[in-house]
């Protein structure tokens, strides 16, 4: 760690702990430098970064002051959701498409986006790996490396499981067009039209769309914003409705950011094994943890092959390459066959390029930097929400990923907020698209995975004003 | 054209027309050279190529003789198929997978393969375009060029339509993971589980698998090996069963190789318009014509937006890139949405690489060479079938693509032939996988898209022996 980074961390810690409070004046650059034996430029660099991250601000001729934002964390959101547990038909697609379509333009501030900023990814380095591997191609590999996919890439993925202490053989890994295809293939493997599938409440809208497309019913199980799924309710629901599968996100759930404890994930897997219900595990955010180590997937506790683990490189490394995978336990054959029928195989050059990048090393270094950036942006973003949003606003405090789930005061209409924000070129993901009952009417999912700057701060201020008036 | 090529063409023509017959001795290299003013090496090159293509053979010390193969064209296959026209559930997947799986090893002679030899493609040149474009990437393009896909690539595809006199706007084009995904998305757009879909008899097994996966019924319409679909029967079937869609291959049908005349394609489109039935048009082989010009797709005659045209680069340029497209007429929105739900987008680097290759020029030159090679291989392969297969064998004479459809004498069991051939490391695609009723019990689809050499000739001889004994 460089000197100025150590200084940033120290001051940021003091602000977070309340040792330094809003309005406090920081020691001058000169005196800090003299006290610590740092050059003025080192201290400047640290102050500059703290300012960019929103922790302090410079006042002309008077030095640096702790920003008021840090006193404005929104109220924590802790109440569990309380959905009805009846299987219901899903009719969400039209609404989701209308909203996603509206957020596509580059002119729109992307708080509603599902992707982090592409500027966070080592695309140049990846491009070089890609270029290198594109030039040296065995023609037969274009035929041989069809589904289940490029063996080098599958080996690299198996190695990453191994680093987490999991033993997933490369023969269990099927490369897919992103995690979304993996999840859909798993759904095809274990359900038939008319079946019921358990989802979280709120749930990732992509899961709801997949159910709708296949004529499946959704059963919602309550979740709590910190610890995720209510296991007691889950087991009762399973006994009552005999679902064909569960589609869950035990780690950094979208939109809540909640993560189940390891003990809870283990208990989840045991309940599902007892009732012989397959789990489609959407685990695309677990690399983006802010804590000490990566949370294990439920897959890590699986002894019966019922857990179908799905992930991808789209959120961490290569959006646009569309490379994900499924490790579908006992359903490998069914998933492989569903893939062969629907898209046949995943693009070979992208797989080769990614394998080459992973073999070169450097992915973990990139991930460390990415996690650091996202956790910093979370802190600033969260404080800004507290500062600019109406009193009574509650928000999650995710420990990974890049989504904040915000509950506006009762009565505020998130769909109205969405429409008015869009008129100001600001996108949000309104709560109603995260449940088949269009609940969460006063909630928003906000993406903090884009660089925090004046434009985003102004946009968040505008959004706060809109929310106050809606 | 080079001198030796002109000579090859001339001699080949004489053999085909019967001017030169089996066993005839060719003029000596020296006399041909002297007569025509060619160097000996030019004549040698021509004779060498004719020998490689199976038209002539050298006998030690006596010169070159016309090969016996050319007298052995198999009997033409001209009888139309006669399926029942009832909607039937499809149960073909398990059988197809068992057969495809068995043909995957590189040790197996790939007569059963669905792909031509990857050695026929300009993969090195394509790799250079890919490498070039991988190095210069706008990070935002990885997000912006999600579905419907890379605008440069869609523009290049629109230009190719235009070169055929068709006006398909790039906004109608959705880039997909190969044509198979395009076809599946179109099917999703216009059908619901339980619906009936009209297919050809015999049909591409991938179409049957797609119907099975989505719980759709198949209605077979008779085809004739030369002119394709029976339109009278088609219209009656539509009136009787009100199908939700047709999935057809008007050009170089798989497995028959049949192509509908332009007038017939126009009539087809009119019948479908009259009854308001959408057409999912699988047009992946039309670039591989042996005649003077590319047959137009049915799409060219569409005035109502009911024709959903699907094609790809997988058979002509880049197997393994998995890049295809749909131009789905009035169903663009539905196809786009189905794509967004199931695989979200197509791999960006592959799209960019292909666009760069197409912009560079040279694709048409490659295609001319590819067509020439395939048409030559068809001639040799077809003669070898006539030579080695049991008397009474009939075969199609495709005018494009790389499949020969062979009807063995009545009573020969293609599934037995398949099993015994596989024991000898030879794959075939047995007739029963090309219909939901497992008909065509004495038929085989053979791939002539791989280099004709001693190994393939020996394999075809073995196959002929097996067929004679089954």
PDB file of C-alpha atoms in Angstrom, chain A residues 184-362:
ATOM      1  CA  UNK A 184     -32.482 -20.530 -17.928  1.00  0.00           C
ATOM      2  CA  UNK A 185     -30.968 -23.875 -18.946  1.00  0.00           C
ATOM      3  CA  UNK A 186     -31.133 -25.091 -15.340  1.00  0.00           C
ATOM      4  CA  UNK A 187     -34.757 -24.026 -15.216  1.00  0.00           C
ATOM      5  CA  UNK A 188     -35.449 -25.986 -18.418  1.00  0.00           C
ATOM      6  CA  UNK A 189     -33.678 -29.002 -16.947  1.00  0.00           C
ATOM      7  CA  UNK A 190     -35.876 -29.302 -13.857  1.00  0.00           C
ATOM      8  CA  UNK A 191     -39.269 -27.760 -14.675  1.00  0.00           C
ATOM      9  CA  UNK A 192     -42.198 -28.184 -17.017  1.00  0.00           C
ATOM     10  CA  UNK A 193     -44.777 -25.534 -17.903  1.00  0.00           C
ATOM     11  CA  UNK A 194     -47.318 -25.176 -15.081  1.00  0.00           C
ATOM     12  CA  UNK A 195     -44.820 -26.065 -12.331  1.00  0.00           C
ATOM     13  CA  UNK A 196     -44.202 -23.749  -9.383  1.00  0.00           C
ATOM     14  CA  UNK A 197     -40.795 -22.320  -8.526  1.00  0.00           C
ATOM     15  CA  UNK A 198     -39.788 -20.666  -5.253  1.00  0.00           C
ATOM     16  CA  UNK A 199     -38.185 -17.226  -5.524  1.00  0.00           C
ATOM     17  CA  UNK A 200     -37.118 -14.609  -3.012  1.00  0.00           C
ATOM     18  CA  UNK A 201     -39.314 -11.598  -2.223  1.00  0.00           C
ATOM     19  CA  UNK A 202     -38.094  -9.278  -3.681  1.00  0.00           C
ATOM     20  CA  UNK A 203     -36.472 -11.229  -6.536  1.00  0.00           C
ATOM     21  CA  UNK A 204     -34.219 -10.454  -9.515  1.00  0.00           C
ATOM     22  CA  UNK A 205     -36.637  -9.503 -12.298  1.00  0.00           C
ATOM     23  CA  UNK A 206     -34.742 -11.740 -14.745  1.00  0.00           C
ATOM     24  CA  UNK A 207     -35.830 -14.753 -12.695  1.00  0.00           C
ATOM     25  CA  UNK A 208     -39.452 -13.620 -12.870  1.00  0.00           C
ATOM     26  CA  UNK A 209     -39.190 -13.077 -16.629  1.00  0.00           C
ATOM     27  CA  UNK A 210     -37.736 -16.555 -17.098  1.00  0.00           C
ATOM     28  CA  UNK A 211     -40.668 -18.045 -15.161  1.00  0.00           C
ATOM     29  CA  UNK A 212     -43.141 -16.060 -17.235  1.00  0.00           C
ATOM     30  CA  UNK A 213     -41.544 -17.121 -20.510  1.00  0.00           C
ATOM     31  CA  UNK A 214     -41.766 -20.798 -19.570  1.00  0.00           C
ATOM     32  CA  UNK A 215     -45.282 -20.646 -18.146  1.00  0.00           C
ATOM     33  CA  UNK A 216     -44.136 -21.349 -14.575  1.00  0.00           C
ATOM     34  CA  UNK A 217     -45.749 -20.064 -11.386  1.00  0.00           C
ATOM     35  CA  UNK A 218     -43.799 -18.116  -8.777  1.00  0.00           C
ATOM     36  CA  UNK A 219     -44.008 -18.731  -5.036  1.00  0.00           C
ATOM     37  CA  UNK A 220     -42.468 -15.936  -2.995  1.00  0.00           C
ATOM     38  CA  UNK A 221     -40.670 -16.592   0.260  1.00  0.00           C
ATOM     39  CA  UNK A 222     -39.975 -13.732   2.720  1.00  0.00           C
ATOM     40  CA  UNK A 223     -36.438 -12.407   3.003  1.00  0.00           C
ATOM     41  CA  UNK A 224     -34.763 -10.074   5.424  1.00  0.00           C
ATOM     42  CA  UNK A 225     -32.436  -7.396   4.023  1.00  0.00           C
ATOM     43  CA  UNK A 226     -29.513  -8.613   6.099  1.00  0.00           C
ATOM     44  CA  UNK A 227     -29.695 -12.370   6.356  1.00  0.00           C
ATOM     45  CA  UNK A 228     -31.731 -13.274   3.313  1.00  0.00           C
ATOM     46  CA  UNK A 229     -34.295 -16.053   3.076  1.00  0.00           C
ATOM     47  CA  UNK A 230     -36.659 -17.078   5.890  1.00  0.00           C
ATOM     48  CA  UNK A 231     -35.861 -20.796   6.136  1.00  0.00           C
ATOM     49  CA  UNK A 232     -38.789 -21.711   8.354  1.00  0.00           C
ATOM     50  CA  UNK A 233     -41.188 -20.229   5.852  1.00  0.00           C
ATOM     51  CA  UNK A 234     -39.270 -21.898   3.017  1.00  0.00           C
ATOM     52  CA  UNK A 235     -39.754 -25.357   4.471  1.00  0.00           C
ATOM     53  CA  UNK A 236     -43.459 -24.787   5.164  1.00  0.00           C
ATOM     54  CA  UNK A 237     -43.907 -23.529   1.600  1.00  0.00           C
ATOM     55  CA  UNK A 238     -42.139 -26.569   0.176  1.00  0.00           C
ATOM     56  CA  UNK A 239     -44.335 -28.919   2.183  1.00  0.00           C
ATOM     57  CA  UNK A 240     -47.467 -27.068   1.153  1.00  0.00           C
ATOM     58  CA  UNK A 241     -46.818 -26.485  -2.551  1.00  0.00           C
ATOM     59  CA  UNK A 242     -44.262 -29.087  -3.685  1.00  0.00           C
ATOM     60  CA  UNK A 243     -42.349 -26.696  -5.950  1.00  0.00           C
ATOM     61  CA  UNK A 244     -40.315 -28.071  -8.858  1.00  0.00           C
ATOM     62  CA  UNK A 245     -37.307 -25.931  -7.923  1.00  0.00           C
ATOM     63  CA  UNK A 246     -35.998 -22.907  -6.041  1.00  0.00           C
ATOM     64  CA  UNK A 247     -34.219 -20.041  -7.825  1.00  0.00           C
ATOM     65  CA  UNK A 248     -32.268 -18.183  -5.153  1.00  0.00           C
ATOM     66  CA  UNK A 249     -29.340 -15.826  -4.622  1.00  0.00           C
ATOM     67  CA  UNK A 250     -27.785 -16.719  -1.254  1.00  0.00           C
ATOM     68  CA  UNK A 251     -24.932 -14.219  -1.778  1.00  0.00           C
ATOM     69  CA  UNK A 252     -25.434 -10.467  -2.366  1.00  0.00           C
ATOM     70  CA  UNK A 253     -28.987 -10.980  -3.433  1.00  0.00           C
ATOM     71  CA  UNK A 254     -30.300  -8.773  -6.216  1.00  0.00           C
ATOM     72  CA  UNK A 255     -31.810  -6.314  -5.259  1.00  0.00           C
ATOM     73  CA  UNK A 256     -31.312  -6.586  -1.471  1.00  0.00           C
ATOM     74  CA  UNK A 257     -27.595  -7.253  -1.290  1.00  0.00           C
ATOM     75  CA  UNK A 258     -28.352  -9.661   1.573  1.00  0.00           C
ATOM     76  CA  UNK A 259     -26.082 -12.633   2.188  1.00  0.00           C
ATOM     77  CA  UNK A 260     -27.047 -15.748   4.091  1.00  0.00           C
ATOM     78  CA  UNK A 261     -24.633 -16.845   6.797  1.00  0.00           C
ATOM     79  CA  UNK A 262     -22.644 -19.988   6.107  1.00  0.00           C
ATOM     80  CA  UNK A 263     -24.700 -21.885   8.684  1.00  0.00           C
ATOM     81  CA  UNK A 264     -27.888 -20.731   7.024  1.00  0.00           C
ATOM     82  CA  UNK A 265     -26.700 -21.775   3.564  1.00  0.00           C
ATOM     83  CA  UNK A 266     -25.859 -25.182   4.956  1.00  0.00           C
ATOM     84  CA  UNK A 267     -29.317 -25.442   6.542  1.00  0.00           C
ATOM     85  CA  UNK A 268     -30.896 -24.370   3.241  1.00  0.00           C
ATOM     86  CA  UNK A 269     -29.134 -27.145   1.361  1.00  0.00           C
ATOM     87  CA  UNK A 270     -30.225 -29.667   3.994  1.00  0.00           C
ATOM     88  CA  UNK A 271     -33.871 -28.621   3.783  1.00  0.00           C
ATOM     89  CA  UNK A 272     -33.819 -28.900  -0.012  1.00  0.00           C
ATOM     90  CA  UNK A 273     -32.131 -32.306   0.151  1.00  0.00           C
ATOM     91  CA  UNK A 274     -34.709 -33.537   2.638  1.00  0.00           C
ATOM     92  CA  UNK A 275     -37.523 -32.567   0.257  1.00  0.00           C
ATOM     93  CA  UNK A 276     -35.610 -33.391  -2.907  1.00  0.00           C
ATOM     94  CA  UNK A 277     -36.035 -29.917  -4.390  1.00  0.00           C
ATOM     95  CA  UNK A 278     -33.309 -28.710  -6.802  1.00  0.00           C
ATOM     96  CA  UNK A 279     -31.736 -25.310  -6.167  1.00  0.00           C
ATOM     97  CA  UNK A 280     -30.883 -23.010  -9.062  1.00  0.00           C
ATOM     98  CA  UNK A 281     -28.248 -20.863  -7.395  1.00  0.00           C
ATOM     99  CA  UNK A 282     -27.600 -17.473  -8.973  1.00  0.00           C
ATOM    100  CA  UNK A 283     -24.163 -16.518  -7.647  1.00  0.00           C
ATOM    101  CA  UNK A 284     -22.992 -13.758  -9.968  1.00  0.00           C
ATOM    102  CA  UNK A 285     -22.043 -11.207  -7.319  1.00  0.00           C
ATOM    103  CA  UNK A 286     -20.084 -13.247  -4.771  1.00  0.00           C
ATOM    104  CA  UNK A 287     -16.681 -12.155  -6.105  1.00  0.00           C
ATOM    105  CA  UNK A 288     -17.666  -8.574  -5.282  1.00  0.00           C
ATOM    106  CA  UNK A 289     -17.504  -8.885  -1.484  1.00  0.00           C
ATOM    107  CA  UNK A 290     -16.460  -5.953   0.727  1.00  0.00           C
ATOM    108  CA  UNK A 291     -15.463  -8.112   3.691  1.00  0.00           C
ATOM    109  CA  UNK A 292     -12.463 -10.347   4.290  1.00  0.00           C
ATOM    110  CA  UNK A 293     -13.315 -13.269   2.106  1.00  0.00           C
ATOM    111  CA  UNK A 294     -15.607 -14.516  -0.551  1.00  0.00           C
ATOM    112  CA  UNK A 295     -18.838 -15.965   0.817  1.00  0.00           C
ATOM    113  CA  UNK A 296     -19.188 -19.603  -0.216  1.00  0.00           C
ATOM    114  CA  UNK A 297     -22.106 -20.591  -2.411  1.00  0.00           C
ATOM    115  CA  UNK A 298     -24.774 -23.010  -1.172  1.00  0.00           C
ATOM    116  CA  UNK A 299     -23.156 -25.387  -3.684  1.00  0.00           C
ATOM    117  CA  UNK A 300     -20.269 -25.763  -1.219  1.00  0.00           C
ATOM    118  CA  UNK A 301     -22.572 -27.627   1.174  1.00  0.00           C
ATOM    119  CA  UNK A 302     -24.247 -29.815  -1.410  1.00  0.00           C
ATOM    120  CA  UNK A 303     -23.783 -33.556  -1.026  1.00  0.00           C
ATOM    121  CA  UNK A 304     -26.675 -34.775  -3.168  1.00  0.00           C
ATOM    122  CA  UNK A 305     -26.077 -32.988  -6.485  1.00  0.00           C
ATOM    123  CA  UNK A 306     -29.278 -30.974  -6.193  1.00  0.00           C
ATOM    124  CA  UNK A 307     -27.553 -27.593  -6.294  1.00  0.00           C
ATOM    125  CA  UNK A 308     -27.085 -26.090  -9.770  1.00  0.00           C
ATOM    126  CA  UNK A 309     -24.528 -23.346  -9.362  1.00  0.00           C
ATOM    127  CA  UNK A 310     -24.562 -20.547 -11.975  1.00  0.00           C
ATOM    128  CA  UNK A 311     -22.119 -17.702 -12.350  1.00  0.00           C
ATOM    129  CA  UNK A 312     -20.292 -15.629 -14.955  1.00  0.00           C
ATOM    130  CA  UNK A 313     -17.512 -13.188 -15.758  1.00  0.00           C
ATOM    131  CA  UNK A 314     -19.959 -10.456 -16.767  1.00  0.00           C
ATOM    132  CA  UNK A 315     -20.045  -8.567 -13.467  1.00  0.00           C
ATOM    133  CA  UNK A 316     -16.363  -8.875 -12.594  1.00  0.00           C
ATOM    134  CA  UNK A 317     -14.300  -8.885 -15.739  1.00  0.00           C
ATOM    135  CA  UNK A 318     -15.839  -9.013 -19.164  1.00  0.00           C
ATOM    136  CA  UNK A 319     -19.295  -7.576 -19.714  1.00  0.00           C
ATOM    137  CA  UNK A 320     -20.080  -8.113 -23.355  1.00  0.00           C
ATOM    138  CA  UNK A 321     -18.130 -11.355 -23.682  1.00  0.00           C
ATOM    139  CA  UNK A 322     -21.267 -13.099 -22.447  1.00  0.00           C
ATOM    140  CA  UNK A 323     -19.433 -15.971 -20.822  1.00  0.00           C
ATOM    141  CA  UNK A 324     -20.903 -17.707 -17.827  1.00  0.00           C
ATOM    142  CA  UNK A 325     -21.266 -21.254 -16.668  1.00  0.00           C
ATOM    143  CA  UNK A 326     -23.409 -23.749 -14.836  1.00  0.00           C
ATOM    144  CA  UNK A 327     -22.107 -26.429 -12.495  1.00  0.00           C
ATOM    145  CA  UNK A 328     -25.439 -28.235 -12.354  1.00  0.00           C
ATOM    146  CA  UNK A 329     -24.675 -31.201 -10.102  1.00  0.00           C
ATOM    147  CA  UNK A 330     -26.732 -34.233 -11.055  1.00  0.00           C
ATOM    148  CA  UNK A 331     -28.372 -32.346 -13.908  1.00  0.00           C
ATOM    149  CA  UNK A 332     -25.277 -31.956 -16.110  1.00  0.00           C
ATOM    150  CA  UNK A 333     -26.704 -34.071 -18.896  1.00  0.00           C
ATOM    151  CA  UNK A 334     -30.046 -32.256 -18.975  1.00  0.00           C
ATOM    152  CA  UNK A 335     -28.396 -28.828 -18.954  1.00  0.00           C
ATOM    153  CA  UNK A 336     -25.947 -29.845 -21.679  1.00  0.00           C
ATOM    154  CA  UNK A 337     -28.771 -31.106 -23.854  1.00  0.00           C
ATOM    155  CA  UNK A 338     -30.916 -28.020 -23.318  1.00  0.00           C
ATOM    156  CA  UNK A 339     -27.909 -25.946 -24.405  1.00  0.00           C
ATOM    157  CA  UNK A 340     -27.343 -28.081 -27.520  1.00  0.00           C
ATOM    158  CA  UNK A 341     -30.952 -27.589 -28.585  1.00  0.00           C
ATOM    159  CA  UNK A 342     -31.273 -23.871 -27.918  1.00  0.00           C
ATOM    160  CA  UNK A 343     -27.940 -22.179 -28.754  1.00  0.00           C
ATOM    161  CA  UNK A 344     -25.715 -25.190 -29.528  1.00  0.00           C
ATOM    162  CA  UNK A 345     -22.529 -23.669 -28.103  1.00  0.00           C
ATOM    163  CA  UNK A 346     -20.873 -20.580 -26.690  1.00  0.00           C
ATOM    164  CA  UNK A 347     -18.677 -18.370 -28.878  1.00  0.00           C
ATOM    165  CA  UNK A 348     -15.231 -19.997 -29.095  1.00  0.00           C
ATOM    166  CA  UNK A 349     -12.947 -16.931 -29.463  1.00  0.00           C
ATOM    167  CA  UNK A 350     -14.327 -15.292 -26.321  1.00  0.00           C
ATOM    168  CA  UNK A 351     -13.802 -18.484 -24.335  1.00  0.00           C
ATOM    169  CA  UNK A 352     -10.226 -18.822 -25.584  1.00  0.00           C
ATOM    170  CA  UNK A 353      -9.497 -15.152 -24.846  1.00  0.00           C
ATOM    171  CA  UNK A 354     -10.823 -15.434 -21.294  1.00  0.00           C
ATOM    172  CA  UNK A 355      -8.912 -18.672 -20.668  1.00  0.00           C
ATOM    173  CA  UNK A 356      -5.720 -16.988 -21.875  1.00  0.00           C
ATOM    174  CA  UNK A 357      -6.325 -14.013 -19.588  1.00  0.00           C
ATOM    175  CA  UNK A 358      -6.949 -16.238 -16.569  1.00  0.00           C
ATOM    176  CA  UNK A 359      -3.871 -18.358 -17.286  1.00  0.00           C
ATOM    177  CA  UNK A 360      -1.738 -15.231 -17.440  1.00  0.00           C
ATOM    178  CA  UNK A 361      -2.641 -14.322 -13.843  1.00  0.00           C
ATOM    179  CA  UNK A 362      -3.726 -10.916 -12.605  1.00  0.00           C
TER     180      UNK A 362
END
